[in-house]
Coordinates of C-alpha atoms and ligand atoms in Angstrom, one line a residue:
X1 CA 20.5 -19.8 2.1
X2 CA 23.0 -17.4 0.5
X3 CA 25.0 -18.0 -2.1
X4 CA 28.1 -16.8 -3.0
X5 CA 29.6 -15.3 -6.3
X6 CA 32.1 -16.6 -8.1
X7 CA 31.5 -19.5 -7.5
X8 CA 34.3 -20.4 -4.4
X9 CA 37.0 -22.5 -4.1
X10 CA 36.2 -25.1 -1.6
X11 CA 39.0 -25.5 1.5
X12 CA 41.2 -28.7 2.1
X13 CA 38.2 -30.5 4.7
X14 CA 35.6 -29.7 2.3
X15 CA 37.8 -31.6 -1.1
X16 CA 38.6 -34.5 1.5
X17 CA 34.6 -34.8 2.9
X18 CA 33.6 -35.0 -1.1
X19 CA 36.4 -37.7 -2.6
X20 CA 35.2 -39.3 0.6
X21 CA 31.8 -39.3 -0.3
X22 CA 32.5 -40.7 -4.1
X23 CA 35.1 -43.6 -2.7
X24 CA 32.2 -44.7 -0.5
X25 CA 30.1 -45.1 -3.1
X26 CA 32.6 -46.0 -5.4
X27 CA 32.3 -44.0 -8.1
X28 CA 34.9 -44.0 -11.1
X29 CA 33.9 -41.5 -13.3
X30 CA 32.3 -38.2 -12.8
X31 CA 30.2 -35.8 -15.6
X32 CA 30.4 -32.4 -15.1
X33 CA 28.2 -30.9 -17.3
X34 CA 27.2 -27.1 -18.8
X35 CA 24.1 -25.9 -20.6
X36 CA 24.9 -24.1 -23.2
X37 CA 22.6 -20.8 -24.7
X38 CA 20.6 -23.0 -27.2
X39 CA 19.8 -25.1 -24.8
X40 CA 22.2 -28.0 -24.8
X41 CA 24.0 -29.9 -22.5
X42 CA 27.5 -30.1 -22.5
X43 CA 30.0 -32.1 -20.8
X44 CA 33.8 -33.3 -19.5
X45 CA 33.9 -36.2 -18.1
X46 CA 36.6 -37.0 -15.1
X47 CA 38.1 -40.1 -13.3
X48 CA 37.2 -40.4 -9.6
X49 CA 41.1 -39.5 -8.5
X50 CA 40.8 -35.9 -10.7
X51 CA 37.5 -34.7 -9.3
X52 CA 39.6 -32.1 -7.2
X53 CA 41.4 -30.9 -10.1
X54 CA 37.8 -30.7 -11.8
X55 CA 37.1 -28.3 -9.1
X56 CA 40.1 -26.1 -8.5
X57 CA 41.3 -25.9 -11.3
X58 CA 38.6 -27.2 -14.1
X59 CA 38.8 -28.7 -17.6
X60 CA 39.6 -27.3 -20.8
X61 CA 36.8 -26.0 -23.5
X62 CA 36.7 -24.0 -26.0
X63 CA 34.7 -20.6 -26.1
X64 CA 33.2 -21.9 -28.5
X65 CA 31.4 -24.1 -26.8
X66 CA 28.8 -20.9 -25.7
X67 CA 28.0 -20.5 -29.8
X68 CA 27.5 -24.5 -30.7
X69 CA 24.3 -24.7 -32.4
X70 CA 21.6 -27.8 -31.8
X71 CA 22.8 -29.0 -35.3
X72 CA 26.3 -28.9 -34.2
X73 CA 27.6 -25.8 -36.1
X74 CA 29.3 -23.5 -34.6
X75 CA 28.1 -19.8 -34.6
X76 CA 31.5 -18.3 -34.5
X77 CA 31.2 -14.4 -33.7
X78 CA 33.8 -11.6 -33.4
X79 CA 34.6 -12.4 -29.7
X80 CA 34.0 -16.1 -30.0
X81 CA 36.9 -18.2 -32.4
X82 CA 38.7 -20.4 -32.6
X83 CA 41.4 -19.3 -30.0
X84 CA 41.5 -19.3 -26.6
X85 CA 40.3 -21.7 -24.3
X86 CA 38.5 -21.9 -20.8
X87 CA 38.0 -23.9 -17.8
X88 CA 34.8 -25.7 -16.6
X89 CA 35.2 -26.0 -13.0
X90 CA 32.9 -28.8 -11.0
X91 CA 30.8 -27.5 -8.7
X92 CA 31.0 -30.0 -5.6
X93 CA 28.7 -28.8 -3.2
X94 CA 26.2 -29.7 -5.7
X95 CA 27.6 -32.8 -6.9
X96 CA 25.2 -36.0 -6.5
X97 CA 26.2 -39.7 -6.9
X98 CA 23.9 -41.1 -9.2
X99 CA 24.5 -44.9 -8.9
X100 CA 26.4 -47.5 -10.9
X101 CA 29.7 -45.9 -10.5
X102 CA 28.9 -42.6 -11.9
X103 CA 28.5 -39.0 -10.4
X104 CA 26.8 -36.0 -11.8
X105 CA 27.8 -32.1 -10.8
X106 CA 27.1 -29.2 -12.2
X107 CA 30.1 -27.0 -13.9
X108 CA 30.8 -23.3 -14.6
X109 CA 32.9 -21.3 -16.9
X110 CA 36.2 -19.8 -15.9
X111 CA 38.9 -18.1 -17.6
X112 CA 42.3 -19.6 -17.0
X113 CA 43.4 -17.0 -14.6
X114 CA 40.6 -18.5 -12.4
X115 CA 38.0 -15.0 -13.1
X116 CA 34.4 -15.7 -13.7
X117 CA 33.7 -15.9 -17.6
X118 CA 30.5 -14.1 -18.6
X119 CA 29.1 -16.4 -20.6
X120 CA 28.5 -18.6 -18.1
X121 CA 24.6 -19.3 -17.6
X122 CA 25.1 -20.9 -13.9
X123 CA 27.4 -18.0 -12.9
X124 CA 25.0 -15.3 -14.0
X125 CA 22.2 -17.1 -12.3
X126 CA 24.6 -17.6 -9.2
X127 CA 25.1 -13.6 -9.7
X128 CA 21.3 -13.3 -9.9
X129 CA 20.3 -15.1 -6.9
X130 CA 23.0 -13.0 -4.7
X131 CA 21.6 -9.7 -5.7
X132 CA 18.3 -10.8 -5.3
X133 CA 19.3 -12.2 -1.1
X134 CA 21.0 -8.7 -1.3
X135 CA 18.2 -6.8 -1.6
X136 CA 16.8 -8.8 1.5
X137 CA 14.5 -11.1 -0.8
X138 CA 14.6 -14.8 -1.2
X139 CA 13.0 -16.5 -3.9
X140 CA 11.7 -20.3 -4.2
X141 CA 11.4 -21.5 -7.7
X142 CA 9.9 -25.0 -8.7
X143 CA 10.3 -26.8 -11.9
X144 CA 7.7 -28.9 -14.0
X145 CA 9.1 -31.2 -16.7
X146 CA 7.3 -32.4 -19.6
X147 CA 8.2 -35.0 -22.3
X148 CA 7.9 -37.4 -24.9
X149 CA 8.6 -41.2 -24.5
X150 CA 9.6 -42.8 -27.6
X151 CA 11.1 -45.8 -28.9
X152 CA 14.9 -46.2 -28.6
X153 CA 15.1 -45.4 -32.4
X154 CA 13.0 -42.0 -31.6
X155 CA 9.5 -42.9 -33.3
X156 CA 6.6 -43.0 -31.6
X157 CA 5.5 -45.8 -29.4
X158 CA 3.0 -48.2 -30.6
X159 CA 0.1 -47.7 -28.5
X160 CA -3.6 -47.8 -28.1
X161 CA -5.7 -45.2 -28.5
X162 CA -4.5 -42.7 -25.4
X163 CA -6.6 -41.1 -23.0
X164 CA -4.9 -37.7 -21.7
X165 CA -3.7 -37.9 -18.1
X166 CA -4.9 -42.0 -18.4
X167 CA -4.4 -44.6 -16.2
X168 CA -3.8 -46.8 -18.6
X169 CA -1.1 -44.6 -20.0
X170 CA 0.7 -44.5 -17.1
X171 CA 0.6 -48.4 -16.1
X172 CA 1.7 -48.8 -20.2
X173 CA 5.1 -47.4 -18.9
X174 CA 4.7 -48.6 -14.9
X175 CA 8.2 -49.7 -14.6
X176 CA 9.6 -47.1 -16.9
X177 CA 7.8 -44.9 -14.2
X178 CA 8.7 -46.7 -11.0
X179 CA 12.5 -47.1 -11.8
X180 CA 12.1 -43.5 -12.4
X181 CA 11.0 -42.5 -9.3
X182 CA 13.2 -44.6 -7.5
X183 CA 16.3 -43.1 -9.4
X184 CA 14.7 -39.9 -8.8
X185 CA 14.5 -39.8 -5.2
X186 CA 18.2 -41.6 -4.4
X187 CA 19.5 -38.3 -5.9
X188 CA 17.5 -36.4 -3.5
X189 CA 15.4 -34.9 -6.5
X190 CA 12.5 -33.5 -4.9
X191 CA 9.7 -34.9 -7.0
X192 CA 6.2 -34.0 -6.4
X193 CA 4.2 -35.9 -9.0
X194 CA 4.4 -37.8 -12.3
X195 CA 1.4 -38.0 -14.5
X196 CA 1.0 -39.2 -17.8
X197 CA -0.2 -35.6 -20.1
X198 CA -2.2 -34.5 -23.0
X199 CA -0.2 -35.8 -25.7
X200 CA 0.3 -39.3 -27.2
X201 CA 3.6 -40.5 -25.4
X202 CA 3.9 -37.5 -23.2
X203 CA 4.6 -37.2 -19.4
X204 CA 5.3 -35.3 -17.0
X205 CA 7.6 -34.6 -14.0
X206 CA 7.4 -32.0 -11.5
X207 CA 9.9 -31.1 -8.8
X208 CA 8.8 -29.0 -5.5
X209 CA 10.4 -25.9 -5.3
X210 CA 13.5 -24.9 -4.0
X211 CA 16.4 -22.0 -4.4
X212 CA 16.9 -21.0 -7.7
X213 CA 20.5 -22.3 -8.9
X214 CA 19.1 -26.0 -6.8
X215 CA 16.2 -25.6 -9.2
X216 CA 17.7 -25.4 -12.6
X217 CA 20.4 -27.6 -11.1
X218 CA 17.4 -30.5 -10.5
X219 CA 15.9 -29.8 -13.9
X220 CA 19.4 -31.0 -15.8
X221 CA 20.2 -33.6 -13.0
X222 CA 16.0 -35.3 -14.0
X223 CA 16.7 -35.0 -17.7
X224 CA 20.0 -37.0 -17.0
X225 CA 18.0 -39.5 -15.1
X226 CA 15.1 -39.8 -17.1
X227 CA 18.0 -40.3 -20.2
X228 CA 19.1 -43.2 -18.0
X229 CA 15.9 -45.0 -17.2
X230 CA 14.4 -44.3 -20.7
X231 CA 17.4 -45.9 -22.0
X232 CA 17.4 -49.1 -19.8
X233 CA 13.6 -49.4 -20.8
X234 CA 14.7 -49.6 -24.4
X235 CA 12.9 -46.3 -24.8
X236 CA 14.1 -42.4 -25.1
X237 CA 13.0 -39.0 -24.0
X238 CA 12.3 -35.9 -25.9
X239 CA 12.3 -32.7 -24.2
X240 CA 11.8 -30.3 -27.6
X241 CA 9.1 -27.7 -27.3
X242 CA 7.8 -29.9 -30.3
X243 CA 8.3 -33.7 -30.6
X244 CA 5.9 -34.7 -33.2
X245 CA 4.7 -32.6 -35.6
X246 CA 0.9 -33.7 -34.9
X247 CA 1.7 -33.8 -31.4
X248 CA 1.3 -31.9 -28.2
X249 CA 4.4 -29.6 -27.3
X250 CA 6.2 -30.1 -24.1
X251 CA 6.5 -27.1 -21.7
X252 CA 9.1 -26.1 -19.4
X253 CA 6.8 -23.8 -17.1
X254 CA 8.4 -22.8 -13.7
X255 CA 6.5 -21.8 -10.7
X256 CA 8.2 -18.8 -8.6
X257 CA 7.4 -17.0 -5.1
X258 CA 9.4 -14.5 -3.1
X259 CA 9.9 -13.6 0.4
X260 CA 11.2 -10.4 1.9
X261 CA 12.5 -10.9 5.5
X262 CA 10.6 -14.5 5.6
X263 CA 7.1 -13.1 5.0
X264 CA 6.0 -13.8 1.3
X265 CA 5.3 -11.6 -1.3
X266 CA 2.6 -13.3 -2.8
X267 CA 0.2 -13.6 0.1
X268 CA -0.9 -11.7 2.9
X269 CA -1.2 -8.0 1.3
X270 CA -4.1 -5.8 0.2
X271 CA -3.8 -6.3 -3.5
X272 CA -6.1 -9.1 -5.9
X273 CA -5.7 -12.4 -4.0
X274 CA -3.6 -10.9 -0.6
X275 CA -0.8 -9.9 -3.4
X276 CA 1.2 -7.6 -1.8
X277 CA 2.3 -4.0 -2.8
X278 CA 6.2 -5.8 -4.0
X279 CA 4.3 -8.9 -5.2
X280 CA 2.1 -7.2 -7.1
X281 CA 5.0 -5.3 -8.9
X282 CA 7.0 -8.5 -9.4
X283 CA 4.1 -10.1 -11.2
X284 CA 3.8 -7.1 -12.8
X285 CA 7.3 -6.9 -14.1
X286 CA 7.2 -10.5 -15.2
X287 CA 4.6 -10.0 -17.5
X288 CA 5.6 -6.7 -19.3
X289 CA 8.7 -8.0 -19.4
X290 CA 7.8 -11.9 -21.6
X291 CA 7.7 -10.5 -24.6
X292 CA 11.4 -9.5 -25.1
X293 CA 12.4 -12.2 -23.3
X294 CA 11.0 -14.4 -25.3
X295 CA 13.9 -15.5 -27.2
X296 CA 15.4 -17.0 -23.9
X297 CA 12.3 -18.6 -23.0
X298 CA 11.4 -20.0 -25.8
X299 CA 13.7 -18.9 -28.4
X300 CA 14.4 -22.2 -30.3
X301 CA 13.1 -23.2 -34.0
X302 CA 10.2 -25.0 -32.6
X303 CA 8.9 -22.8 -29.7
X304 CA 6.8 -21.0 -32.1
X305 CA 5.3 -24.2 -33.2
X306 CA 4.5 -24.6 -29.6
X307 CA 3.6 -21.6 -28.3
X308 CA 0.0 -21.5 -30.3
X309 CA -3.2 -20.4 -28.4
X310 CA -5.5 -22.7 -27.2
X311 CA -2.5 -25.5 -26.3
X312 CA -2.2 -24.2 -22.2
X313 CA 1.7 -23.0 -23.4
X314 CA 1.0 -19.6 -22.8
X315 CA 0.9 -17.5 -25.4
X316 CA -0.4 -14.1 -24.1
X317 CA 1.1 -12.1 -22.3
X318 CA -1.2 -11.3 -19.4
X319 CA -2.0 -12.8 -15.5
X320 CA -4.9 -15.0 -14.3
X321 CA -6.0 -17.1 -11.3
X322 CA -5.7 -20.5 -12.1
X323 CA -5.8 -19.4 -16.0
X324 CA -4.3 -21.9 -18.2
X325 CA -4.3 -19.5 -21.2
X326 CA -2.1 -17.0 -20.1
X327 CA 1.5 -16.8 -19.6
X328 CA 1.5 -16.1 -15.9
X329 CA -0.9 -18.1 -14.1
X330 CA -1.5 -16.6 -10.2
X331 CA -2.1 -19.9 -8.2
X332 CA -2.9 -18.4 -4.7
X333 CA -2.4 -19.6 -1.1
X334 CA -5.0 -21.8 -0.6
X335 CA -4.2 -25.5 1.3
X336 CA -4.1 -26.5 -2.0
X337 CA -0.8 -25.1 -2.2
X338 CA 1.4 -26.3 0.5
X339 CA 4.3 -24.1 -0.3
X340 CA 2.2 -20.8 -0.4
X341 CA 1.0 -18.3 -3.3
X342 CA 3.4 -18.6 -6.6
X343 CA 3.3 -17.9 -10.1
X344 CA 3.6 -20.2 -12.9
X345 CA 5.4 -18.9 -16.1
X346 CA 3.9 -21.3 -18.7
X347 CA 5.2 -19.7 -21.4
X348 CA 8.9 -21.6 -20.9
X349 CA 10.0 -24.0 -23.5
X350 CA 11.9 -27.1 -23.0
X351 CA 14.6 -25.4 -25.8
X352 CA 15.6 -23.1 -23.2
X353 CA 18.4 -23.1 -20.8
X354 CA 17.1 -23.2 -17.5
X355 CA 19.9 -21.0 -15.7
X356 CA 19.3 -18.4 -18.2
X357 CA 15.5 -18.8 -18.2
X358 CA 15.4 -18.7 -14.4
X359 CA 18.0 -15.6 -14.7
X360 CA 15.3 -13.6 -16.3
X361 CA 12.3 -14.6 -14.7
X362 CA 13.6 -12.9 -11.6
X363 CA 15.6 -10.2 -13.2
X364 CA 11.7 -9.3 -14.5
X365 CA 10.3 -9.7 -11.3
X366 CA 12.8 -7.3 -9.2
X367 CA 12.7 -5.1 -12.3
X368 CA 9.0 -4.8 -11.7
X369 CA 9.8 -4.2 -7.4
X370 CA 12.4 -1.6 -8.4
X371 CA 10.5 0.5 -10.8
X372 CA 7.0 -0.1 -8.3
X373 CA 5.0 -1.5 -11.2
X374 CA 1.4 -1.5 -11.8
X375 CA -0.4 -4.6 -11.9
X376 CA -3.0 -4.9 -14.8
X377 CA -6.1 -6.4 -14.7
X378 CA -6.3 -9.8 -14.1
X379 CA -7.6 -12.2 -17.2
X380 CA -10.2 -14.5 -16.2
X381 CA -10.4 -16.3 -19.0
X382 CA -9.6 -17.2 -22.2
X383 CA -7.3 -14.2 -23.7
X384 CA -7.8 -15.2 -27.0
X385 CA -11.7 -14.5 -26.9
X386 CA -10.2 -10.7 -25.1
X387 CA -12.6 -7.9 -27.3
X388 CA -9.9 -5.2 -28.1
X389 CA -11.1 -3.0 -25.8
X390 CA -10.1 -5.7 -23.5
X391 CA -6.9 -6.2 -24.5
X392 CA -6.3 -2.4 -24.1
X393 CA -7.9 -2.6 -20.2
X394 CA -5.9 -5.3 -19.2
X395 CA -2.6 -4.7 -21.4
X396 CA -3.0 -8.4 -22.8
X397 CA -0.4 -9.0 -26.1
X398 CA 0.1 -11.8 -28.2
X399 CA 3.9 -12.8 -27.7
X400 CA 6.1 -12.7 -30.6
X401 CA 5.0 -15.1 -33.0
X402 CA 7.3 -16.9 -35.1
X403 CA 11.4 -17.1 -34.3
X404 CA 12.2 -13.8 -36.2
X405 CA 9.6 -11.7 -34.3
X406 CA 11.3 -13.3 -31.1
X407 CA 14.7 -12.6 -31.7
X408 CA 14.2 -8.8 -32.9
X409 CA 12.8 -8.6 -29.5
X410 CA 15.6 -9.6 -27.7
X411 CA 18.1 -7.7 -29.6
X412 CA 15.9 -4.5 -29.6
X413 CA 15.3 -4.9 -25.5
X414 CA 18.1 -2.3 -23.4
X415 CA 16.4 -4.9 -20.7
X416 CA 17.5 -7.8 -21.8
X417 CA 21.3 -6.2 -22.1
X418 CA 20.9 -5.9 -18.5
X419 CA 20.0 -9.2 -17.3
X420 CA 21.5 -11.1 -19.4
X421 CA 24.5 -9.1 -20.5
X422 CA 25.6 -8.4 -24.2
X423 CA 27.7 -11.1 -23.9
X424 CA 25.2 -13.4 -23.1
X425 CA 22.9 -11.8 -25.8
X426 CA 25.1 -11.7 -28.5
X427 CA 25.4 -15.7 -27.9
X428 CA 21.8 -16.2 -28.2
X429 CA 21.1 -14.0 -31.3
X430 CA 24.3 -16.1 -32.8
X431 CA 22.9 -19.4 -32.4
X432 CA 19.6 -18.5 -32.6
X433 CA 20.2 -16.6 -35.5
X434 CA 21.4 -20.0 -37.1
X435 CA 18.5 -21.8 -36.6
X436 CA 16.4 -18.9 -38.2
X437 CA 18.6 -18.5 -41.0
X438 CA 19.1 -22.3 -41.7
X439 CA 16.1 -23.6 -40.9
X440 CA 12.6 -21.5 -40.8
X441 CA 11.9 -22.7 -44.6
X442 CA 11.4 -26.0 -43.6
X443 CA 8.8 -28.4 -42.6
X444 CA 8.0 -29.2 -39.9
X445 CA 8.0 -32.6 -40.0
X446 CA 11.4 -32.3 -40.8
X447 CA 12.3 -30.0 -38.1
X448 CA 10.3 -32.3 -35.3
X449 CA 12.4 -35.6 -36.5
X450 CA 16.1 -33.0 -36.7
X451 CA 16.2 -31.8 -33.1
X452 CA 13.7 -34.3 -31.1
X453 CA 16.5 -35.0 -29.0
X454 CA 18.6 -31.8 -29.3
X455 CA 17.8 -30.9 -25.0
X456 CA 18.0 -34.2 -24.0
X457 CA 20.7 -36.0 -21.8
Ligands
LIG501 N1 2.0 -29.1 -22.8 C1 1.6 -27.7 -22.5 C2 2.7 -26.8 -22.9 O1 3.3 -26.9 -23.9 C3 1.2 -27.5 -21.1 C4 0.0 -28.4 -20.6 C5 -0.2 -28.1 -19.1 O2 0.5 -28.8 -18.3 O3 -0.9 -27.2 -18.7 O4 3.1 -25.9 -22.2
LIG502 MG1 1.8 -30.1 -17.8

């Protein structure tokens, strides 16, 4: 596939085919939705008869709406006030009807006068993808949802004791889990698996892979769906890096592989596991690059809460076969991997927005192709058992620890200007910045129970 940037406006048979699709399945009102840079999802909602105007033309927000924090304040900077105002415009290729008269598409920021607005986390990922198919690569990225189920009130489900990946937790929530396949699969999500996780209450969803804007596109369409099902069950779904305070964190991790010319990158070369010369410098670039990108990853209050060793989140900085510890775990082509070789980047939050985070995790990869970067040593095992003479050999860091040490990372990173744009950056610091400010004296308790369900739909 190629995509297109900006985002294009769609020709007369193209509006007509989609208000044909949504009378069919008589739908009324239709949620076009944004993710803002904390993480959040946004919205305008339309009647069926102005879904056109939703995508020609697009809805009213505020700038402002790119420096909303997850406790609602608003992060106002120089560039971003009170004046002004934008347009969210649908986007309708992607648009999926999700049952009971509703329909779901993803939006992007435009000015008024119709020109791409930089802020916008789908448009820079859109932007991403077309230099990436530019350069003759394609990439596939596949996204893994963890969560929390909790009561409708948000505390935690009575229970029995829980076994990790049990049965008997998953048949505790059998029709929660069957309705949500169901639901899943009449939107065309590609799921893979469900399983019940570590963690008391916590599952899991994972979604085969797919190009990257579809990816991140699925990732805010299955929180919207498990927000529906979870509801109708009388129950709700946390997505924060840190539900519970003496809980188990939920990761975000996405698996990525690239192709040049249909042959992929990750398999069939001369390098540690048929890596490739590119592959090998995409990995490469991915994991030098984690620790100032931190703050987009997993940039939120809680990550650092999360992002301990010893939890599988990925807290080093550093590659391994099959290695749960580190940050970039090399799963190679095996049969055991029916879409080919890929990397997993564990170190993803569910804070993060996943436009943004997918934006980086390739902007580090073709950053590590363009500048032919060495592959390290591979980690074999645990990182945090690495003798320092170890961590030298095989470049292993600690990533930032703690939201301050994050976020002086991203502003201190010329790298990050350039993938994300200042813009983009600025925005992050702002609301990030809040969170620090505002809350890093706080308990955690406190902080678990504030923003359980700050990233959920
Ligand atoms: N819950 C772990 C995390 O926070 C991941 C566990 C796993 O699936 O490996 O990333
Ligand atoms: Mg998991």
């Amino acid at each position: 596939m190629t995509i297109a940037y900006p985002m294009p406006v769609l020709g007369e048979p193209e509006l007509t085919a989609a208000e044909a699709v949504l009378a069919d399945a008589g739908v009324r009102l239709v949620v076009g939705s944004v993710i803002d840079p904390a993480g959040v999802a946004r919205a305008k909602e339309v009647p069926v008869r102005r879904v056109r105007a939703f995508h020609v033309n697009g809805m009213g927000a505020s700038p402002s709406w790119n420096v909303f924090c997850i406790d609602n304040t608003v992060a106002f900077t120089p560039s971003l006030g009170v004046a002004g105002d934008l347009r969210l415009r649908a986007d309708l290729d992607a648009m999926r009807v999700v049952g009971d008269q509703l329909a779901w598409a993803p939006a992007e920021m435009f000015t008024q006068e119709g020109e791409p607005f930089p802020l916008c986390s789908r448009g820079l990922l859109r932007k991403t993808q077309s230099c990436l198919e530019s350069q003759g690569l394609s990439a596939l990225v596949g996204c893994e949802l963890e969560m929390v189920l909790t009561k409708a009130d948000g505390s935690p489900l009575d229970g029995r004791p829980w076994n990790a990946y049990g049965v008997s937790a998953a048949l505790d929530v059998e029709a929660f889990l069957v309705d949500l396949i169901q639901a899943c699969e009449l939107v065309g999500l590609p799921v893979e698996q469900v399983h019940s996780e570590y963690g008391r209450g916590q599952y899991e969803l994972s979604l085969a892979p797919t190009d990257p804007i579809t990816a991140a596109d699925n990732v805010v369409l299955t929180r919207l769906i498990v927000g529906r099902i979870s509801r109708r069950h009388g129950m709700a779904a946390s997505f924060s890096p840190l539900p519970f305070a003496d809980g188990s964190g939920n990761g975000a991790h996405q698996h990525l592989s690239l192709s040049r010319g249909g042959e992929p990158l990750f398999s069939g070369g001369q390098g540690p596991y048929g890596l490739t010369e590119e592959g090998a410098s995409a990995v490469a670039g991915i994991v030098a690059g984690l620790p100032e990108m931190l703050g987009v990853l997993a940039g939120s209050v809680l990550s650092a809460h999360r992002l301990k060793p010893g939890f599988w989140s990925g807290a080093f900085a550093c590659w391994g076969l099959e290695n749960r510890e580190a940050a970039v775990r090399f799963c190679a082509a095996t049969r055991g991997n029916p879409y080919g070789a890929n990397v997993e980047v564990k170190c993803v939050d569910g804070s993060a927005n996943p436009y943004l985070a997918t934006t980086v995790i390739l902007g580090l990869a073709l950053d590590g192709v363009s500048r032919r970067a060495q592959l390290p040593p591979e980690v074999p095992g645990n990182p945090a058992e690495l003798t320092d003479v170890e961590l030298a050999q095989t470049g292993t860091v600690r990533l930032p620890d703690g939201q301050s040490a994050v976020l002086s990372a991203l502003a201190g990173s010329p790298l990050a200007g350039r993938l994300l744009g200042e813009d983009i950056r600025q925005a992050l610091l702002a609301v990030r910045g809040h969170e620090l400010n505002t809350y890093d004296n706080e308990d955690i308790a406190f902080l678990t129970e504030r923003f359980r369900f700050a990233w959920s739909l």
